[in-house]
CSV table of C-alpha atoms in Angstrom, one decimal:
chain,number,residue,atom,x,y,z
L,1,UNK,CA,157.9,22.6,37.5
L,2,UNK,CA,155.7,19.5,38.4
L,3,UNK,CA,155.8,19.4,42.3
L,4,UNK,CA,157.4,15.5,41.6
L,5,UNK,CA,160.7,17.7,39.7
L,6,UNK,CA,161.1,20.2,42.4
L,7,UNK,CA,163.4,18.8,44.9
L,8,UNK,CA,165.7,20.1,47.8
L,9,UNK,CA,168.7,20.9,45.3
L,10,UNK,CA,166.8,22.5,43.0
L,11,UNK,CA,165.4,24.5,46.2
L,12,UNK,CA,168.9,25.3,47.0
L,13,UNK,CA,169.8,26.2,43.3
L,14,UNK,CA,167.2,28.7,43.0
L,15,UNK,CA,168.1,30.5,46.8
L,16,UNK,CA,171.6,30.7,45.2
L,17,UNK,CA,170.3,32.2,42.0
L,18,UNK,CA,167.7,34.5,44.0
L,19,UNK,CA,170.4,35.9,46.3
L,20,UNK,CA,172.7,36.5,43.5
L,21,UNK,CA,170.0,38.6,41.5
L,22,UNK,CA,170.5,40.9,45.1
L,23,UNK,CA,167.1,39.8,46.6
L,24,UNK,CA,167.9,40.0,50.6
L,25,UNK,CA,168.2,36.4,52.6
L,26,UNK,CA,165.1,37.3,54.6
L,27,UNK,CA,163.0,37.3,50.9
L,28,UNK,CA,164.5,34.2,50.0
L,29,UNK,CA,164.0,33.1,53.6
L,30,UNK,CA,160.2,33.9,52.8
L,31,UNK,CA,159.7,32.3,49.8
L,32,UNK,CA,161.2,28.7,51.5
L,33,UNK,CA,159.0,28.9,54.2
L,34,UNK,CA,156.0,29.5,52.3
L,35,UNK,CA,157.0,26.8,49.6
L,36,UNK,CA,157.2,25.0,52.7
L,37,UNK,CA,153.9,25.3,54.3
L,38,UNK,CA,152.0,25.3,50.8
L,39,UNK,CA,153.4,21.8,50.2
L,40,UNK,CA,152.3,21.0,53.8
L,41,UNK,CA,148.8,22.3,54.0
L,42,UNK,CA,148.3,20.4,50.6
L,43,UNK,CA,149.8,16.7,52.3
L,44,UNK,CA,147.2,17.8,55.1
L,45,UNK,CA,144.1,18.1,52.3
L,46,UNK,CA,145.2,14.9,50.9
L,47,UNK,CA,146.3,17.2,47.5
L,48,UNK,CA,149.8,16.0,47.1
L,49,UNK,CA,151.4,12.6,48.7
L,50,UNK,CA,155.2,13.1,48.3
L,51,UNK,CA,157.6,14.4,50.7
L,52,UNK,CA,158.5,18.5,51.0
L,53,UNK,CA,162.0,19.3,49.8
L,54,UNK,CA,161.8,22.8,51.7
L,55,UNK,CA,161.8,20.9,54.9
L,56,UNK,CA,164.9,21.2,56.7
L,57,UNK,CA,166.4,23.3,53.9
L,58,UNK,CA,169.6,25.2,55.1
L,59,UNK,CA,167.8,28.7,54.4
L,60,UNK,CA,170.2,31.3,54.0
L,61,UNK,CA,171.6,33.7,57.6
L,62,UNK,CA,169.8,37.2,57.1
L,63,UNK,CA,172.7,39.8,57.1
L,64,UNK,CA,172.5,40.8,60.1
L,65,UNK,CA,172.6,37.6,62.2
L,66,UNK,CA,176.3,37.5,62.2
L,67,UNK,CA,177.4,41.1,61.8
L,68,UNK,CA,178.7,42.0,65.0
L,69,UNK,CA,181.8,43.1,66.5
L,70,UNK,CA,184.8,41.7,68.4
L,71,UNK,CA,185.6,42.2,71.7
L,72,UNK,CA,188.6,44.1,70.8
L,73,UNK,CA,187.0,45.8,68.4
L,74,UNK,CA,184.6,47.2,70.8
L,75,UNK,CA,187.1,48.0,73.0
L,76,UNK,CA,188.3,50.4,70.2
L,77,UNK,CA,185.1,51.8,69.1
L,78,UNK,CA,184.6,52.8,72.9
L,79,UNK,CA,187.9,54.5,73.5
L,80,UNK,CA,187.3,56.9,70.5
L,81,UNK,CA,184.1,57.6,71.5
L,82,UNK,CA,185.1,58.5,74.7
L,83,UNK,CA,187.9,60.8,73.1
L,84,UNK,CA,185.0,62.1,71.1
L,85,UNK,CA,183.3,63.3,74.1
L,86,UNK,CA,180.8,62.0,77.0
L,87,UNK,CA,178.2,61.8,74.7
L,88,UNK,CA,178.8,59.2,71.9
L,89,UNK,CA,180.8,57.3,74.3
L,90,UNK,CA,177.9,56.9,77.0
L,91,UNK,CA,175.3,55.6,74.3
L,92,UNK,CA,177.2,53.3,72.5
L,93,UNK,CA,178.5,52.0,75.8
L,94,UNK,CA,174.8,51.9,76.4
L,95,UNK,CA,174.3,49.8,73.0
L,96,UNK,CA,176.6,47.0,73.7
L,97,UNK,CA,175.9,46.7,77.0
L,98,UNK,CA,172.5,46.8,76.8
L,99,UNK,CA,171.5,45.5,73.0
L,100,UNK,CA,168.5,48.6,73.1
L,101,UNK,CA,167.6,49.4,69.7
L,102,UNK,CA,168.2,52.3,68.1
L,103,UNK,CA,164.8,53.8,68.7
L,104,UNK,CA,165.2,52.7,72.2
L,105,UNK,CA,167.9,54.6,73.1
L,106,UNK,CA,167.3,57.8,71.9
L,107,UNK,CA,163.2,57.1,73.5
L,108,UNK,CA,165.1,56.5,77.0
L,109,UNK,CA,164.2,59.1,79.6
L,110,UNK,CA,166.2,59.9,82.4
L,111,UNK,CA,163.0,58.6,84.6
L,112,UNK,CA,163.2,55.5,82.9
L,113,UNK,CA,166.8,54.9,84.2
L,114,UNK,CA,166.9,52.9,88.1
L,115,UNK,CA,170.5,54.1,90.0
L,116,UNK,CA,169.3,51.6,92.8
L,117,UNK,CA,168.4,49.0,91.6
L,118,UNK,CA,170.7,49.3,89.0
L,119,UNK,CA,168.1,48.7,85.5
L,120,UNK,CA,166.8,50.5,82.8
L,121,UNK,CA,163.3,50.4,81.8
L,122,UNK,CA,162.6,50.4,78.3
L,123,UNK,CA,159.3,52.1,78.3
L,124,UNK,CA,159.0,53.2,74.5
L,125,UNK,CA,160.7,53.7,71.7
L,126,UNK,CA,161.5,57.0,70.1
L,127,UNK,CA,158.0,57.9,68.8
L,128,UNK,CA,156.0,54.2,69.7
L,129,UNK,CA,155.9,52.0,72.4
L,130,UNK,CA,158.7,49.1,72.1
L,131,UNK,CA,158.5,47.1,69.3
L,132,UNK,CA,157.0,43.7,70.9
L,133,UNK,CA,154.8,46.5,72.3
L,134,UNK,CA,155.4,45.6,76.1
L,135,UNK,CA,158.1,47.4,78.7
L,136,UNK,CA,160.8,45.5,80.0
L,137,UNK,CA,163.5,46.0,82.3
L,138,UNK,CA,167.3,45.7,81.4
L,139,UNK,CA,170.3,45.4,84.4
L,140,UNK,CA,172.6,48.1,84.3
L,141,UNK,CA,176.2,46.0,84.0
L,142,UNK,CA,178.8,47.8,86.4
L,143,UNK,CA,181.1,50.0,83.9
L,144,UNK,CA,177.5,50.9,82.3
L,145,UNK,CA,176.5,52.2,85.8
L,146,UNK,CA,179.7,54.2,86.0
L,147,UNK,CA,179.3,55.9,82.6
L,148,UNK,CA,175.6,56.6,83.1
L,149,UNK,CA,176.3,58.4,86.8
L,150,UNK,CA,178.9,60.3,85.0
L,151,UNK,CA,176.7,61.3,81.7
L,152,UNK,CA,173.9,62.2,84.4
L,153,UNK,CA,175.7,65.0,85.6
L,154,UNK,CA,175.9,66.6,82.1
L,155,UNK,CA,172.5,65.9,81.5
L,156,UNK,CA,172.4,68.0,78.5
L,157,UNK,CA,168.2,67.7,78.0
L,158,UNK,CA,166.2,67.3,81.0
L,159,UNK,CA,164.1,64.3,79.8
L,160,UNK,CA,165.9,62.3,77.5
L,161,UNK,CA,169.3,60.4,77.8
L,162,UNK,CA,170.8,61.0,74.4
L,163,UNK,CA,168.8,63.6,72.3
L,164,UNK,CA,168.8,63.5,69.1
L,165,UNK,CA,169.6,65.9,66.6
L,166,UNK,CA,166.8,66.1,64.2
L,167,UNK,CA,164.9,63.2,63.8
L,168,UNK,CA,164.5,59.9,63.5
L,169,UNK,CA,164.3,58.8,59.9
L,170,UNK,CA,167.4,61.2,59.2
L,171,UNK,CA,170.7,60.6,57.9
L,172,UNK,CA,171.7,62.7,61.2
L,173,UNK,CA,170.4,60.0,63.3
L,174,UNK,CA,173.7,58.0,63.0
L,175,UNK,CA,175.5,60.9,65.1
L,176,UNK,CA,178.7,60.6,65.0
L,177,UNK,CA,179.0,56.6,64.4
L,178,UNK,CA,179.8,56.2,60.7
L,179,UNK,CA,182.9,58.4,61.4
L,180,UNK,CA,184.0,56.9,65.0
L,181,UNK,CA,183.5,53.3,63.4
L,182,UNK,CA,186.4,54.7,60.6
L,183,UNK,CA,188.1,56.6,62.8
L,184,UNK,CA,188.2,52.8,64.9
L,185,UNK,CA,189.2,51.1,62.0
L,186,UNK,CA,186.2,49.2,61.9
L,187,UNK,CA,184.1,48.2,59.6
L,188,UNK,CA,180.3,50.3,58.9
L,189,UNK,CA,178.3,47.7,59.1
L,190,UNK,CA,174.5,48.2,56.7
L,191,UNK,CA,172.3,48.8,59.9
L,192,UNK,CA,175.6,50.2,62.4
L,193,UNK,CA,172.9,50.6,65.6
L,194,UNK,CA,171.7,46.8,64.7
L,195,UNK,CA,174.9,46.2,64.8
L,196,UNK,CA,175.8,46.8,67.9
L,197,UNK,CA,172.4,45.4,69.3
L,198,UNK,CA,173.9,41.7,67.6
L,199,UNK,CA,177.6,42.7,69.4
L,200,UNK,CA,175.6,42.6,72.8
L,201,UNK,CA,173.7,39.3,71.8
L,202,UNK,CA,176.7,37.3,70.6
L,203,UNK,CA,179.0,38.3,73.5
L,204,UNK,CA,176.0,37.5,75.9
L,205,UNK,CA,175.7,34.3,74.3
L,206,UNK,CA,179.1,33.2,74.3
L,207,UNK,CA,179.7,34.1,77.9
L,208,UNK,CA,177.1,31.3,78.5
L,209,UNK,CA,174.4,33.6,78.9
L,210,UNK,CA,170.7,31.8,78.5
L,211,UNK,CA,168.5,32.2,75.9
L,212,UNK,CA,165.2,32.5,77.3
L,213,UNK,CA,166.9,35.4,79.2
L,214,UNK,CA,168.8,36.7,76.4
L,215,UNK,CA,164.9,36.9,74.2
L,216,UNK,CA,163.5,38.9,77.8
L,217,UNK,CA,166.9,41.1,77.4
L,218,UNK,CA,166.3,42.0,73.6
L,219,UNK,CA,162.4,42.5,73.9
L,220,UNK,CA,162.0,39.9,71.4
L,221,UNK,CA,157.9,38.7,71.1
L,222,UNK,CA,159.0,35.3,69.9
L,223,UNK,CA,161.5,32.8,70.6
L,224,UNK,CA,162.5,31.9,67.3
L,225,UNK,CA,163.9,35.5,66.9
L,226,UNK,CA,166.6,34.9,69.1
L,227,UNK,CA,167.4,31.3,67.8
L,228,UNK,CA,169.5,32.9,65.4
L,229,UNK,CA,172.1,33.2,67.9
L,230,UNK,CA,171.9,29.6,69.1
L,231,UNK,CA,174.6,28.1,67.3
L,232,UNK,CA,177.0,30.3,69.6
L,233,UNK,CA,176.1,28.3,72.5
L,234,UNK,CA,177.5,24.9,72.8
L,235,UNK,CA,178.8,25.6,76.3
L,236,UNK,CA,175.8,26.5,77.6
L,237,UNK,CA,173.9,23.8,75.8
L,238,UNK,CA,176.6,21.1,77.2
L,239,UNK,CA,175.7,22.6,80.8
L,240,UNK,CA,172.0,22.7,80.4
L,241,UNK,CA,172.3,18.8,79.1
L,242,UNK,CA,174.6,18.3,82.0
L,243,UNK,CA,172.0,19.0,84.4
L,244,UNK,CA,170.9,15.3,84.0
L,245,UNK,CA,170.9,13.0,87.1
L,246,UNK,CA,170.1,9.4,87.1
L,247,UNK,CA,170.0,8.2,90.4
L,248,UNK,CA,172.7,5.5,91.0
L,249,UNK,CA,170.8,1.2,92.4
């Protein structure tokens, strides 16, 4: 089309056609934002003089961003896996308390885990370092603490908290998840691990929790990664605005 023709409902018309052809929302995501900063780049060179219709185009929420799991259904998830045994049940308790990706957890060595202070350190990630490549430190919340001391005395390797069977890369690397999310009547979300990394973010989020904390929590290497969960926050937004003081004549 001539750039004059190709406004922001066409935009939108062609994200819905994309994402029902089965292209993901991060691809369609992509090709907005590039649309965007070609048309941008050419206003800057003088090239084009009319306005961009990708600019503030609703872009459509990756998968992900909202697939996460209910308090309740959390609750249920952990009481299976603790019928299961002590060692599902103390690294997904890990994963929702913690929001450690998958690689994370089964990288964590028991040297890497802080009693007193209670914290973990996420040092690497199951063959790597982290993904934002630096180590960061995550507080251990009380009923974590509990199941941790308790796992500790199992301690079934004698470096790493939850061993893996196999490999990474490996159907096997799920454990038993797929079958403890039927078995809690719960849905198996695409990426189950992710999952539960989102569970921790949205419950963080809507307990009030700050953002800017919540990016230091997830190991996130920009800011705009953790946006996603923004719109969960009006609470803490109203508080933060609240903070405003205007001294009285």
């Amino acid at each position: 089309l001539p750039l004059p023709l190709v406004s922001a409902p066409v935009l939108e018309q062609l994200c819905e056609r994309r994402l029902a052809q089965g292209y993901k929302p991060a691809t369609v995501n992509s090709i907005v934002r590039n649309l965007s900063v070609l048309l941008t780049w050419g206003r800057r060179m003088e090239l084009y003089s009319g306005r961009n219709p990708a600019a503030g185009l609703q872009r459509p929420v990756p998968a992900g961003a909202a697939d996460y799991f209910t308090a309740a259904e959390v609750a249920r998830l952990l009481a299976v896996a603790r019928q299961e045994g002590p060692a599902p049940h103390a690294l997904l308790a890990t994963a929702v308390y913690t929001g450690m990706r998958k690689g994370e957890l089964f990288g964590l060595r028991w040297e890497d885990v802080c009693f007193a202070p209670a914290q973990l350190r996420v040092m690497r990630s199951y063959a790597s370092t982290p993904k934002s490549g630096r180590w960061r430190a995550i507080p251990i919340h009380p009923e974590l603490l509990a199941i941790l001391t308790d796992w500790q005395r199992v301690r079934p390797h004698p470096e790493l908290v939850f061993p893996i069977a196999g490999r990474m890369g490996t159907s096997r690397e799920l454990g038993p998840l797929p079958t403890l999310l039927r078995r809690a009547n719960l849905r198996t979300a695409a990426r189950p691990f992710h999952a539960l990394r989102h569970t921790f973010a949205n419950h963080y989020v809507m307990a009030g929790g700050n953002l800017m904390a919540l990016q230091k929590l997830l190991g996130h290497s920009r800011f705009e990664m953790t946006q996603i969960y923004s719109h969960l926050a009006p609470e803490y937004l109203a508080s933060e605005v609240g903070r405003l003081r205007f001294p009285g004549k």
